[in-house]
CSV table of C-alpha atoms and ligand atoms in Angstrom, one decimal:
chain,number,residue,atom,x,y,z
A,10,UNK,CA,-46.9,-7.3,18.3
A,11,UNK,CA,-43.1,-7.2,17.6
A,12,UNK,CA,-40.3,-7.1,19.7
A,13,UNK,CA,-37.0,-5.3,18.8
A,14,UNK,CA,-34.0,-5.3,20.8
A,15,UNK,CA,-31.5,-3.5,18.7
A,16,UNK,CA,-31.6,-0.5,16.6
A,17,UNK,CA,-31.3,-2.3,12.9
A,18,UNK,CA,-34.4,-4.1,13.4
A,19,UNK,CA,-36.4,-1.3,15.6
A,20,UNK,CA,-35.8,0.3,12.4
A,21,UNK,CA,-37.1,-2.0,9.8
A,22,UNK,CA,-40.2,-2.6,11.7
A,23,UNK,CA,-40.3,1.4,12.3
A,24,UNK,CA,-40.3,1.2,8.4
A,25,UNK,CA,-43.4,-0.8,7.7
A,26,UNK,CA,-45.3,1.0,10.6
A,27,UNK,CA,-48.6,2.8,9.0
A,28,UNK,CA,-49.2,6.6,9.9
A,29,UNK,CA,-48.4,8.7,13.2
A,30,UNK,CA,-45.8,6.4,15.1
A,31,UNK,CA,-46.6,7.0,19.3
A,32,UNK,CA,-44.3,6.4,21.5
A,33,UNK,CA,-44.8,5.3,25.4
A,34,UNK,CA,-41.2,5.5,26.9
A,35,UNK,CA,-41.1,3.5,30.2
A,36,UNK,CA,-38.8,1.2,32.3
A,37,UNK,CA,-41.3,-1.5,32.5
A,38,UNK,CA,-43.3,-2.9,35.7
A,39,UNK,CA,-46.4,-1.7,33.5
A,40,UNK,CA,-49.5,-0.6,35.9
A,41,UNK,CA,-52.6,0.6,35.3
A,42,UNK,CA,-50.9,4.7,34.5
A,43,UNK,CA,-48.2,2.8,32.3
A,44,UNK,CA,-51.5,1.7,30.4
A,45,UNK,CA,-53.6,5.1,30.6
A,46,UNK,CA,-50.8,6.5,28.3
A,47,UNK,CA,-51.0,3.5,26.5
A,48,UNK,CA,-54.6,4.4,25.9
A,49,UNK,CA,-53.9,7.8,24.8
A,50,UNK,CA,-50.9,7.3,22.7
A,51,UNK,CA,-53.6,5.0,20.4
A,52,UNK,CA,-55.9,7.9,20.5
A,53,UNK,CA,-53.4,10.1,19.2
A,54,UNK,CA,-51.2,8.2,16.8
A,55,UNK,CA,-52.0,4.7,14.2
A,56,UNK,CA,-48.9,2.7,15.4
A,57,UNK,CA,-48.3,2.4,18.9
A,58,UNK,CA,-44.6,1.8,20.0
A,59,UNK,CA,-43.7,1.1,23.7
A,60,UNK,CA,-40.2,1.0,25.0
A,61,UNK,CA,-39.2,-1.2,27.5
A,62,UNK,CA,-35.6,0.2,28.9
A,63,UNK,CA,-34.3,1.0,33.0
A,64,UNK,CA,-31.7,3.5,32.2
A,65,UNK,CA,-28.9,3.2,34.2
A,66,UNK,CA,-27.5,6.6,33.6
A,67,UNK,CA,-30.6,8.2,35.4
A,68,UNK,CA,-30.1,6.0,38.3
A,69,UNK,CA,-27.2,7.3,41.0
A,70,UNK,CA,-25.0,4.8,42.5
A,71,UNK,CA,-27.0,4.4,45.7
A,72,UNK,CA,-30.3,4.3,43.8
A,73,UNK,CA,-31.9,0.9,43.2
A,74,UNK,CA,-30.6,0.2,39.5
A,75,UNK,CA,-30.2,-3.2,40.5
A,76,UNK,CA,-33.6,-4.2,42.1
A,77,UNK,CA,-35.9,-2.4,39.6
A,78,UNK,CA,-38.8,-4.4,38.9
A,79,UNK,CA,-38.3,-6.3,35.8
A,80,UNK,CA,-41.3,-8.5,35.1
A,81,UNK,CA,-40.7,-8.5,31.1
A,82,UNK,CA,-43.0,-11.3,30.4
A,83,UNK,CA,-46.1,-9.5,32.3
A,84,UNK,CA,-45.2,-6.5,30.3
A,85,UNK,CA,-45.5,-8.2,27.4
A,86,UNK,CA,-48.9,-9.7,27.8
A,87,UNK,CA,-50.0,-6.1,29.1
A,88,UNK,CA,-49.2,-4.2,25.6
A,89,UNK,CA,-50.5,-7.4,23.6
A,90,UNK,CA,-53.7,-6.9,25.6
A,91,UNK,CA,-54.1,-2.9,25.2
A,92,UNK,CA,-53.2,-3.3,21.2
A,93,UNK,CA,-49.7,-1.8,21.3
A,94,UNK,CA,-48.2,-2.9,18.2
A,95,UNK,CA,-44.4,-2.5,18.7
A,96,UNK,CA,-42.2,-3.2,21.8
A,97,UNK,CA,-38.5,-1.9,21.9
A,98,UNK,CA,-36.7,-3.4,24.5
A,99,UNK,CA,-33.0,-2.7,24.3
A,100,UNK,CA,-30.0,-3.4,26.1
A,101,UNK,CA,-28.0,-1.3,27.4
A,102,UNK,CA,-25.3,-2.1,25.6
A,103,UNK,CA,-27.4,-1.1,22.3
A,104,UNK,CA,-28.0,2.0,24.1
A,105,UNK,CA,-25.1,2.8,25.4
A,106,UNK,CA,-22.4,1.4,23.1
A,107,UNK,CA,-19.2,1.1,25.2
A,108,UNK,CA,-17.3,2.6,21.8
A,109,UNK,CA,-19.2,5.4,21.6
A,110,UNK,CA,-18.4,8.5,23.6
A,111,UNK,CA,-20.8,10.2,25.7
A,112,UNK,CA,-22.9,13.0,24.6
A,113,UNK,CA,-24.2,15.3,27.2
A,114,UNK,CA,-28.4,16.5,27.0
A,115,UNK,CA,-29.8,18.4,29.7
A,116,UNK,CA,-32.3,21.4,30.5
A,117,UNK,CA,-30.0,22.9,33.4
A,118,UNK,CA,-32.6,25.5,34.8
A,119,UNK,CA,-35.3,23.2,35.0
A,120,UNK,CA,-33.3,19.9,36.4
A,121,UNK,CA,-31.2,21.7,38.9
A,122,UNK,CA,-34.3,22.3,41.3
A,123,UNK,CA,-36.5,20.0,43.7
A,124,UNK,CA,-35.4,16.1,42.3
A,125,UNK,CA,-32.1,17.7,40.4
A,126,UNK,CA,-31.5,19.0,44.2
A,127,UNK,CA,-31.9,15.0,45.6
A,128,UNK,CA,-30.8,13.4,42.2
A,129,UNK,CA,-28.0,15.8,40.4
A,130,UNK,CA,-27.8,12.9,37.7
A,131,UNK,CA,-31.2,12.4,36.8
A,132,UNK,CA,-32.5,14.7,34.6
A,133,UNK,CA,-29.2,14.5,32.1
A,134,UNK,CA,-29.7,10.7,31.8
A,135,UNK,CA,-33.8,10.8,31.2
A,136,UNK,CA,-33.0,13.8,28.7
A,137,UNK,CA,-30.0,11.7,27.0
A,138,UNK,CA,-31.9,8.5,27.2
A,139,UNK,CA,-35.4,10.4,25.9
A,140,UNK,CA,-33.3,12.5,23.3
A,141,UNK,CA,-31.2,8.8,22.0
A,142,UNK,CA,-35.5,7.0,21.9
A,143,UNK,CA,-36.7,10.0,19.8
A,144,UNK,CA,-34.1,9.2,17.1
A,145,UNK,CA,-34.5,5.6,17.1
A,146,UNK,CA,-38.2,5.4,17.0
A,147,UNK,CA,-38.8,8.8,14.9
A,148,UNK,CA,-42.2,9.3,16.7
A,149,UNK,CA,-44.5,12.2,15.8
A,150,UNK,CA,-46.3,12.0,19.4
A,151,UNK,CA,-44.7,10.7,22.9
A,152,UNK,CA,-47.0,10.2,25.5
A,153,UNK,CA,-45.5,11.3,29.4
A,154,UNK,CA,-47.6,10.9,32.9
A,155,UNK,CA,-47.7,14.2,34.6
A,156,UNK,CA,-46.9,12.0,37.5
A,157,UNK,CA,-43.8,12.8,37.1
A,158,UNK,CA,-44.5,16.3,36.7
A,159,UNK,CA,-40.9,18.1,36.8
A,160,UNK,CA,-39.6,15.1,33.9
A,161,UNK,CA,-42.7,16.4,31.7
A,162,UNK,CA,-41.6,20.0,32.0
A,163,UNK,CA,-37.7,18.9,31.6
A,164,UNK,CA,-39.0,17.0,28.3
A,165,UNK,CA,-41.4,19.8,26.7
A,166,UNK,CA,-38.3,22.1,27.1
A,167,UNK,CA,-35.7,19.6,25.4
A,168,UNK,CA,-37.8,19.1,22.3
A,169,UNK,CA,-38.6,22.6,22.0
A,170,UNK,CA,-34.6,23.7,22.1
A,171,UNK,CA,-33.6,21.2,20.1
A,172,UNK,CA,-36.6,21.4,17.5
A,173,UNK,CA,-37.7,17.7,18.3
A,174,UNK,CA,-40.4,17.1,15.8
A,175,UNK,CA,-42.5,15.8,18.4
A,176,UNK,CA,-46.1,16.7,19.9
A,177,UNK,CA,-45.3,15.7,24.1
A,178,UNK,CA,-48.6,14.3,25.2
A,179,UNK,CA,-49.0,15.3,29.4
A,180,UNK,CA,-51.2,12.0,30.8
A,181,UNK,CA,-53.1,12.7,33.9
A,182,UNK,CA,-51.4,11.3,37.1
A,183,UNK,CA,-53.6,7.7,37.7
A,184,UNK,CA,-54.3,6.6,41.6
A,185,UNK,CA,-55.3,3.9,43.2
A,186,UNK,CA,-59.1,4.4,45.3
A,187,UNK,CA,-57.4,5.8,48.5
A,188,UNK,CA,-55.6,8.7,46.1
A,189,UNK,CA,-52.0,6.9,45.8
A,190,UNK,CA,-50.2,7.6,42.8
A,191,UNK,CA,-49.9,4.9,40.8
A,192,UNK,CA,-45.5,3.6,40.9
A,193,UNK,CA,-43.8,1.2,39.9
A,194,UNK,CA,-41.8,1.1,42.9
A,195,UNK,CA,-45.3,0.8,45.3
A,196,UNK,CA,-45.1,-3.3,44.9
A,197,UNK,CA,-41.9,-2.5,47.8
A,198,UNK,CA,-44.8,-0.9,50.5
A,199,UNK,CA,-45.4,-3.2,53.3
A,200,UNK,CA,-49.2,-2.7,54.7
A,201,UNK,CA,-47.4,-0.2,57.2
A,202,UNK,CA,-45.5,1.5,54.5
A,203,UNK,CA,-48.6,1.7,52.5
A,204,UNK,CA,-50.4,3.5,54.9
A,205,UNK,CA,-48.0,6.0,55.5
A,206,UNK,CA,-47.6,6.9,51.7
A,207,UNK,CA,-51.1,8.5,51.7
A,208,UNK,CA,-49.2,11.1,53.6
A,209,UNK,CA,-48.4,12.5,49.9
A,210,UNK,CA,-51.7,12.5,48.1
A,211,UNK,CA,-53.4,13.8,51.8
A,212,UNK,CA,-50.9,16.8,51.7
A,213,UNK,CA,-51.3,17.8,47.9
A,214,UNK,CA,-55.2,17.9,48.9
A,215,UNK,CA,-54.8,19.7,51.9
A,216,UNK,CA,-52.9,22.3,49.6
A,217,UNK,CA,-55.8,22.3,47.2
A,218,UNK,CA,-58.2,23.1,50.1
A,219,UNK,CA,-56.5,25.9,51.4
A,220,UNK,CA,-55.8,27.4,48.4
A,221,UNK,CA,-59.4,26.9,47.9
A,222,UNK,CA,-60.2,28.7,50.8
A,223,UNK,CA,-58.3,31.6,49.8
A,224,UNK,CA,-55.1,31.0,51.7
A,225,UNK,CA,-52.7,33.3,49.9
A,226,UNK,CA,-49.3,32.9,51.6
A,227,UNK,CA,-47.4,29.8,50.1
A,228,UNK,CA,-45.1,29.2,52.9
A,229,UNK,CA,-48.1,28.7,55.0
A,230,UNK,CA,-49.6,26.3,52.6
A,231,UNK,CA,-46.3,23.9,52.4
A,232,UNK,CA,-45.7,23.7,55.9
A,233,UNK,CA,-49.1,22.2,55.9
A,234,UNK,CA,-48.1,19.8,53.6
A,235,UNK,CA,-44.8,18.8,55.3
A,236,UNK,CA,-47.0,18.5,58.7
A,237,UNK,CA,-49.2,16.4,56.8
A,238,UNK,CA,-46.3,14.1,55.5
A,239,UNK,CA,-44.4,14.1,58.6
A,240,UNK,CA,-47.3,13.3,60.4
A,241,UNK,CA,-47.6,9.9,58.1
A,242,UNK,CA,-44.1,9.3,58.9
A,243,UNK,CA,-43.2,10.1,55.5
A,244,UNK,CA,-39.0,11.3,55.3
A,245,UNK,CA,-39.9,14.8,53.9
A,246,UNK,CA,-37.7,16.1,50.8
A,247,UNK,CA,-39.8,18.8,50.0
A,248,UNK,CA,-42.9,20.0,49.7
A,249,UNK,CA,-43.5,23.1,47.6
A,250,UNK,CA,-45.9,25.4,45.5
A,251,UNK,CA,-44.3,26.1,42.3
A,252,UNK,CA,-45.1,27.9,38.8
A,253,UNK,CA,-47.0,25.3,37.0
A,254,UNK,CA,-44.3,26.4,33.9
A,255,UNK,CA,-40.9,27.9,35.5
A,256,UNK,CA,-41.4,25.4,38.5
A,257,UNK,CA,-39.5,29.1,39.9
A,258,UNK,CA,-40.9,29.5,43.7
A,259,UNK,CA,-44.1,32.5,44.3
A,260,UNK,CA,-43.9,34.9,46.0
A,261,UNK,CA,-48.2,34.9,46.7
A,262,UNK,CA,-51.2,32.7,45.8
A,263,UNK,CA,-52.5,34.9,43.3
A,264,UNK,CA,-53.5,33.6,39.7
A,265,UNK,CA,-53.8,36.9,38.6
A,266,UNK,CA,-50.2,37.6,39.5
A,267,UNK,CA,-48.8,33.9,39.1
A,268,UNK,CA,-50.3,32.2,36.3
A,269,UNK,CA,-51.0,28.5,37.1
A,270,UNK,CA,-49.8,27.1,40.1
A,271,UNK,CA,-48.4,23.2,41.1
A,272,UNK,CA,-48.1,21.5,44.0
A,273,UNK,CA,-44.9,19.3,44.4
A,274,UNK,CA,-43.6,16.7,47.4
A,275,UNK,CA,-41.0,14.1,47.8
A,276,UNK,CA,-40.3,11.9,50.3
A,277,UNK,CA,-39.0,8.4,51.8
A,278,UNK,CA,-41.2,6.2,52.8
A,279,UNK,CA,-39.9,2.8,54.5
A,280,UNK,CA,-37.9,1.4,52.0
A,281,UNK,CA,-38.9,3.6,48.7
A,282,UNK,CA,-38.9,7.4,47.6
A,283,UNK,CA,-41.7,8.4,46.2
A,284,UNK,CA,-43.3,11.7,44.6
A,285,UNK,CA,-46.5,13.2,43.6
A,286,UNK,CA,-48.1,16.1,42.8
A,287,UNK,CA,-51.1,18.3,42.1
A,288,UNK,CA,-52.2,21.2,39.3
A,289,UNK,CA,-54.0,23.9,41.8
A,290,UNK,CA,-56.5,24.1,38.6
A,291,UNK,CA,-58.9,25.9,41.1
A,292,UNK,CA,-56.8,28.9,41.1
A,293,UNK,CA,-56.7,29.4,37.1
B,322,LIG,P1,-41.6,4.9,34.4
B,322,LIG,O1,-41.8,3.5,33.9
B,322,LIG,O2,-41.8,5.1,35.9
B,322,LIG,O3,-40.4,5.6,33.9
B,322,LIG,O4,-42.9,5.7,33.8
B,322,LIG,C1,-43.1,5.7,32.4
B,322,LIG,C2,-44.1,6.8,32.1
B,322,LIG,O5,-45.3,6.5,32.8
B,322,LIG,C3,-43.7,8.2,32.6
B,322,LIG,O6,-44.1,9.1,31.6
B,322,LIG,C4,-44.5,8.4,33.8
B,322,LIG,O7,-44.8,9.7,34.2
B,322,LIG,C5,-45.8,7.6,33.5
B,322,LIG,N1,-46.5,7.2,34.8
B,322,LIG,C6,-45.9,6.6,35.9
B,322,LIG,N2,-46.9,6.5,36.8
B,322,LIG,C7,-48.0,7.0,36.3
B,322,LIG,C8,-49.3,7.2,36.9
B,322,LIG,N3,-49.6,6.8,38.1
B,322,LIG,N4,-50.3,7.8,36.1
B,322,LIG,C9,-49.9,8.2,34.8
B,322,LIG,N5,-48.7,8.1,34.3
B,322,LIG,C10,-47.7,7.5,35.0
Protein backbone atom coordinates (compact mmCIF):
# COMPACT_ATOMS: atom_id res chain seq x y z
CA UNK A 1 0.00 0.00 0.00
CA UNK A 2 1.35 3.62 -0.48
CA UNK A 3 1.22 6.54 1.40
CA UNK A 4 1.10 10.08 0.00
CA UNK A 5 1.10 13.12 1.85
CA UNK A 6 1.28 15.86 -0.68
CA UNK A 7 -0.33 16.35 -3.98
CA UNK A 8 2.91 15.72 -6.35
CA UNK A 9 3.34 12.35 -5.29
CA UNK A 10 -0.65 11.44 -4.66
CA UNK A 11 -0.41 12.20 -8.17
CA UNK A 12 2.31 10.05 -9.54
CA UNK A 13 1.02 7.04 -7.69
CA UNK A 14 -2.71 8.20 -8.97
CA UNK A 15 -0.78 7.79 -12.36
CA UNK A 16 0.27 4.16 -12.27
CA UNK A 17 -3.11 3.20 -10.52
CA UNK A 18 -4.94 0.37 -12.94
CA UNK A 19 -8.64 1.00 -13.86
CA UNK A 20 -11.65 2.69 -11.83
CA UNK A 21 -9.82 4.76 -8.99
CA UNK A 22 -12.46 4.55 -5.54
CA UNK A 23 -12.15 6.73 -3.21
CA UNK A 24 -13.12 6.40 0.76
CA UNK A 25 -12.87 10.03 2.09
CA UNK A 26 -12.58 9.84 5.96
CA UNK A 27 -10.88 11.61 8.99
CA UNK A 28 -9.43 8.46 10.28
CA UNK A 29 -10.33 6.55 13.64
CA UNK A 30 -11.28 3.66 11.09
CA UNK A 31 -14.25 1.31 12.56
CA UNK A 32 -15.97 -1.40 11.30
CA UNK A 33 -18.51 1.31 8.80
CA UNK A 34 -15.14 3.13 7.82
CA UNK A 35 -14.36 -0.48 6.49
CA UNK A 36 -17.94 -1.56 5.02
CA UNK A 37 -17.23 1.30 2.46
CA UNK A 38 -13.93 0.08 2.24
CA UNK A 39 -15.60 -3.14 1.19
CA UNK A 40 -17.76 -1.62 -1.35
CA UNK A 41 -15.46 0.93 -2.90
CA UNK A 42 -13.34 -2.59 -4.00
CA UNK A 43 -16.56 -3.93 -5.32
CA UNK A 44 -17.05 -0.99 -7.35
CA UNK A 45 -13.67 0.27 -8.48
CA UNK A 46 -9.86 -1.74 -9.32
CA UNK A 47 -7.75 0.68 -7.22
CA UNK A 48 -8.85 1.58 -3.85
CA UNK A 49 -7.74 5.02 -2.46
CA UNK A 50 -8.51 6.01 1.12
CA UNK A 51 -7.90 9.43 2.52
CA UNK A 52 -6.89 10.09 5.77
CA UNK A 53 -7.59 14.01 6.55
CA UNK A 54 -9.63 15.88 9.87
CA UNK A 55 -10.66 19.02 8.08
CA UNK A 56 -10.41 21.85 10.14
CA UNK A 57 -12.60 24.02 8.16
CA UNK A 58 -15.73 21.76 8.92
CA UNK A 59 -14.95 21.91 12.47
CA UNK A 60 -16.36 25.31 14.49
CA UNK A 61 -14.28 26.79 17.02
CA UNK A 62 -16.00 25.16 19.95
CA UNK A 63 -16.06 21.78 18.16
CA UNK A 64 -13.39 19.21 19.10
CA UNK A 65 -10.81 19.90 16.21
CA UNK A 66 -8.17 19.37 18.62
CA UNK A 67 -9.10 15.99 20.37
CA UNK A 68 -10.25 14.13 17.22
CA UNK A 69 -9.12 10.69 17.44
CA UNK A 70 -6.01 10.31 15.48
CA UNK A 71 -4.70 6.70 15.74
CA UNK A 72 -2.77 6.86 12.21
CA UNK A 73 -0.77 3.78 12.74
CA UNK A 74 -4.05 1.57 13.51
CA UNK A 75 -5.47 3.05 10.41
CA UNK A 76 -2.88 2.03 8.61
CA UNK A 77 -2.80 -1.58 9.50
CA UNK A 78 -6.74 -1.52 9.00
CA UNK A 79 -6.55 -0.51 5.06
CA UNK A 80 -3.37 -2.89 4.58
CA UNK A 81 -5.64 -5.58 6.06
CA UNK A 82 -8.93 -4.84 3.84
CA UNK A 83 -6.53 -4.55 0.49
CA UNK A 84 -6.82 -0.73 0.11
CA UNK A 85 -4.07 0.11 -2.15
CA UNK A 86 -3.44 3.85 -1.74
CA UNK A 87 -3.54 6.04 1.47
CA UNK A 88 -3.62 9.94 1.15
CA UNK A 89 -2.91 11.52 4.23
CA UNK A 90 -2.32 15.23 3.82
CA UNK A 91 -1.63 18.05 5.87
CA UNK A 92 -3.33 20.69 6.23
CA UNK A 93 -1.03 22.87 5.05
CA UNK A 94 -1.08 20.78 1.64
CA UNK A 95 -4.67 21.28 1.78
CA UNK A 96 -5.02 24.40 2.67
CA UNK A 97 -2.04 26.37 1.41
CA UNK A 98 -1.71 29.52 3.59
CA UNK A 99 -0.88 31.44 -0.14
CA UNK A 100 -3.74 30.36 -1.59
CA UNK A 101 -6.99 32.30 -1.24
CA UNK A 102 -10.05 30.69 -0.21
CA UNK A 103 -12.61 29.43 -2.51
CA UNK A 104 -16.08 29.11 -1.31
CA UNK A 105 -18.27 25.41 -2.20
CA UNK A 106 -21.53 24.89 -0.73
CA UNK A 107 -25.13 23.50 -1.49
CA UNK A 108 -27.04 26.35 0.50
CA UNK A 109 -30.59 24.77 0.47
CA UNK A 110 -29.61 21.63 1.58
CA UNK A 111 -26.77 22.70 4.36
CA UNK A 112 -28.80 25.46 5.85
CA UNK A 113 -31.29 22.93 7.68
CA UNK A 114 -31.13 20.45 10.74
CA UNK A 115 -26.89 20.23 11.25
CA UNK A 116 -26.38 23.57 9.04
CA UNK A 117 -28.97 24.90 11.85
CA UNK A 118 -26.38 23.49 14.84
CA UNK A 119 -23.13 23.79 12.64
CA UNK A 120 -23.48 26.91 10.04
CA UNK A 121 -19.81 26.05 8.92
CA UNK A 122 -20.05 22.51 8.26
CA UNK A 123 -21.39 21.79 5.17
CA UNK A 124 -19.11 24.63 3.22
CA UNK A 125 -15.97 22.96 4.63
CA UNK A 126 -16.99 19.06 3.87
CA UNK A 127 -18.18 20.40 0.29
CA UNK A 128 -14.74 22.46 -0.16
CA UNK A 129 -12.66 19.72 1.41
CA UNK A 130 -14.76 16.87 -0.70
CA UNK A 131 -14.72 19.22 -3.94
CA UNK A 132 -10.43 19.96 -3.32
CA UNK A 133 -10.18 15.36 -2.77
CA UNK A 134 -12.15 14.92 -6.11
CA UNK A 135 -9.49 16.88 -8.00
CA UNK A 136 -6.54 15.41 -6.36
CA UNK A 137 -7.46 11.82 -6.50
CA UNK A 138 -9.59 12.04 -9.92
CA UNK A 139 -11.86 9.16 -8.73
CA UNK A 140 -14.58 7.65 -10.89
CA UNK A 141 -16.62 6.27 -7.69
CA UNK A 142 -16.49 7.77 -3.97
CA UNK A 143 -17.98 5.69 -1.46
CA UNK A 144 -20.18 7.89 1.52
CA UNK A 145 -22.04 6.11 4.71
CA UNK A 146 -25.59 7.16 4.78
CA UNK A 147 -24.78 7.55 8.37
CA UNK A 148 -24.30 10.73 7.79
CA UNK A 149 -27.38 11.03 5.81
CA UNK A 150 -27.79 15.02 5.21
CA UNK A 151 -23.56 15.08 4.11
CA UNK A 152 -24.67 12.27 1.35
CA UNK A 153 -27.45 14.35 0.06
CA UNK A 154 -25.20 17.67 0.38
CA UNK A 155 -22.49 15.63 -1.70
CA UNK A 156 -24.89 13.94 -4.58
CA UNK A 157 -26.03 17.60 -5.09
CA UNK A 158 -22.43 19.19 -5.36
CA UNK A 159 -21.28 16.77 -7.96
CA UNK A 160 -24.32 16.97 -9.94
CA UNK A 161 -24.08 21.07 -10.07
CA UNK A 162 -20.76 21.13 -10.69
CA UNK A 163 -20.69 18.03 -13.21
CA UNK A 164 -18.28 15.99 -10.87
CA UNK A 165 -17.50 13.01 -13.03
CA UNK A 166 -18.14 10.85 -10.17
CA UNK A 167 -20.69 7.85 -9.38
CA UNK A 168 -21.49 8.84 -5.16
CA UNK A 169 -21.76 5.31 -3.72
CA UNK A 170 -24.58 5.66 -0.41
CA UNK A 171 -23.14 2.83 2.26
CA UNK A 172 -25.67 1.48 4.60
CA UNK A 173 -25.32 3.06 8.13
CA UNK A 174 -23.29 0.00 10.15
CA UNK A 175 -24.29 -0.60 14.14
CA UNK A 176 -22.97 -2.22 16.74
CA UNK A 177 -25.56 -5.42 18.23
CA UNK A 178 -27.61 -3.11 20.49
CA UNK A 179 -28.47 -0.75 17.15
CA UNK A 180 -25.73 2.09 17.89
CA UNK A 181 -24.42 3.69 14.95
CA UNK A 182 -21.11 2.97 14.39
CA UNK A 183 -18.78 6.77 15.22
CA UNK A 184 -15.74 7.66 15.53
CA UNK A 185 -16.49 9.81 18.35
CA UNK A 186 -18.27 6.64 20.48
CA UNK A 187 -14.59 5.60 22.02
CA UNK A 188 -15.58 9.17 24.29
CA UNK A 189 -19.04 7.19 25.83
CA UNK A 190 -18.53 6.20 29.34
CA UNK A 191 -20.70 2.85 30.27
CA UNK A 192 -23.40 5.60 31.38
CA UNK A 193 -23.09 7.63 28.34
CA UNK A 194 -23.22 4.51 26.29
CA UNK A 195 -26.41 3.54 27.58
CA UNK A 196 -28.00 6.60 27.07
CA UNK A 197 -27.01 6.83 23.29
CA UNK A 198 -29.42 3.98 22.37
CA UNK A 199 -31.90 6.81 23.01
CA UNK A 200 -31.13 7.54 19.15
CA UNK A 201 -31.33 4.21 17.37
CA UNK A 202 -34.62 3.40 19.97
CA UNK A 203 -36.32 6.61 18.63
CA UNK A 204 -35.64 6.11 14.77
CA UNK A 205 -37.27 2.54 15.48
CA UNK A 206 -40.03 3.71 17.38
CA UNK A 207 -40.68 6.07 14.24
CA UNK A 208 -40.50 3.08 11.92
CA UNK A 209 -43.15 1.28 14.05
CA UNK A 210 -45.58 3.83 14.07
CA UNK A 211 -45.25 4.67 10.71
CA UNK A 212 -45.80 1.05 10.35
CA UNK A 213 -48.75 1.12 12.06
CA UNK A 214 -50.21 3.62 10.02
CA UNK A 215 -49.60 6.74 12.00
CA UNK A 216 -50.03 9.50 9.52
CA UNK A 217 -49.42 12.83 11.37
CA UNK A 218 -45.54 13.52 11.46
CA UNK A 219 -45.61 15.83 14.35
CA UNK A 220 -47.00 13.00 16.30
CA UNK A 221 -44.36 10.63 15.21
CA UNK A 222 -41.26 13.13 16.30
CA UNK A 223 -42.42 13.96 19.46
CA UNK A 224 -42.26 10.35 20.05
CA UNK A 225 -38.88 10.31 19.17
CA UNK A 226 -37.75 13.31 21.21
CA UNK A 227 -39.68 11.49 24.29
CA UNK A 228 -37.78 8.58 23.41
CA UNK A 229 -34.37 10.55 23.47
CA UNK A 230 -35.17 12.73 26.28
CA UNK A 231 -36.16 9.87 28.20
CA UNK A 232 -32.38 8.43 27.65
CA UNK A 233 -31.17 11.67 28.80
CA UNK A 234 -30.07 12.37 25.44
CA UNK A 235 -29.73 16.67 24.90
CA UNK A 236 -32.29 16.67 21.97
CA UNK A 237 -31.30 18.87 18.72
CA UNK A 238 -33.87 17.54 16.73
CA UNK A 239 -35.78 14.93 15.79
CA UNK A 240 -37.56 15.08 12.50
CA UNK A 241 -39.36 13.22 9.49
CA UNK A 242 -38.04 14.63 6.36
CA UNK A 243 -38.23 14.06 2.39
CA UNK A 244 -35.79 11.23 1.91
CA UNK A 245 -34.50 13.81 -1.26
CA UNK A 246 -35.47 17.71 -0.35
CA UNK A 247 -34.86 16.79 3.40
CA UNK A 248 -38.05 19.82 3.11
CA UNK A 249 -40.47 18.98 6.20
CA UNK A 250 -44.24 16.88 5.28
CA UNK A 251 -46.97 17.95 5.68
CA UNK A 252 -48.52 13.92 6.17
CA UNK A 253 -47.23 10.31 6.20
CA UNK A 254 -48.30 9.47 2.90
CA UNK A 255 -45.95 7.79 0.32
CA UNK A 256 -48.40 8.38 -2.20
CA UNK A 257 -48.27 12.01 -1.56
CA UNK A 258 -44.56 12.29 -0.20
CA UNK A 259 -42.35 10.03 -2.01
CA UNK A 260 -39.79 8.38 0.32
CA UNK A 261 -39.52 9.43 3.75
CA UNK A 262 -36.23 9.72 6.44
CA UNK A 263 -36.07 9.84 9.75
CA UNK A 264 -33.36 12.23 11.28
CA UNK A 265 -32.14 13.05 15.20
CA UNK A 266 -29.27 14.81 16.82
CA UNK A 267 -28.36 15.07 20.08
CA UNK A 268 -25.72 15.48 23.05
CA UNK A 269 -24.93 12.89 24.91
CA UNK A 270 -22.47 13.28 27.97
CA UNK A 271 -19.52 14.55 26.44
CA UNK A 272 -20.21 13.93 22.48
CA UNK A 273 -22.92 14.84 19.75
CA UNK A 274 -24.03 12.34 17.97
CA UNK A 275 -26.60 11.66 15.02
CA UNK A 276 -28.37 8.88 13.31
CA UNK A 277 -30.96 8.10 11.14
CA UNK A 278 -33.40 5.84 9.41
CA UNK A 279 -34.93 5.36 5.56
CA UNK A 280 -38.88 4.64 6.55
CA UNK A 281 -38.42 2.00 3.43
CA UNK A 282 -41.74 0.52 4.82
CA UNK A 283 -43.65 3.40 3.46
CA UNK A 284 -42.29 3.20 -0.35
P1 LIG B 1 -15.84 10.20 9.04
O1 LIG B 1 -14.49 9.61 9.22
O2 LIG B 1 -16.66 10.22 10.29
O3 LIG B 1 -15.80 11.53 8.33
O4 LIG B 1 -16.62 9.22 8.08
C1 LIG B 1 -16.08 8.87 6.83
C2 LIG B 1 -17.14 8.14 6.05
O5 LIG B 1 -17.55 6.98 6.77
C3 LIG B 1 -18.40 9.00 5.84
O6 LIG B 1 -18.87 8.80 4.52
C4 LIG B 1 -19.36 8.44 6.86
O7 LIG B 1 -20.72 8.60 6.52
C5 LIG B 1 -18.97 6.97 6.87
N1 LIG B 1 -19.41 6.33 8.11
C6 LIG B 1 -19.23 6.78 9.37
N2 LIG B 1 -19.83 5.95 10.26
C7 LIG B 1 -20.41 4.97 9.53
C8 LIG B 1 -21.20 3.82 9.86
N3 LIG B 1 -21.51 3.52 11.13
N4 LIG B 1 -21.62 3.01 8.85
C9 LIG B 1 -21.32 3.30 7.56
N5 LIG B 1 -20.58 4.38 7.19
C10 LIG B 1 -20.14 5.20 8.15
Amino acid sequence: MWIAKDIETLRKYRSEAKGYVALVPTMGALHAGHVSLIRRARELGHTVVVSLFVNPTQFAPHEDLNKYPRPFAKDCETCIAHGVDGLFVPTVDVMYPPDVLDCEVNVPELAKVLEGEFRPAHFPGVCRVVAKLFNMVEPKVACFGMKDYQQLAVIKSMVQDLAFDIHIEGCPTLRQEDGLAMSSRNVYLQAEHRRHALGLSKALNEAKRLIDAGETDPLVVEQVMQQVMIAHHVIVDYAVLRHAHTLGELDIINPQLTGDIVALVAGQVGPVRLIDNKVMAQTL
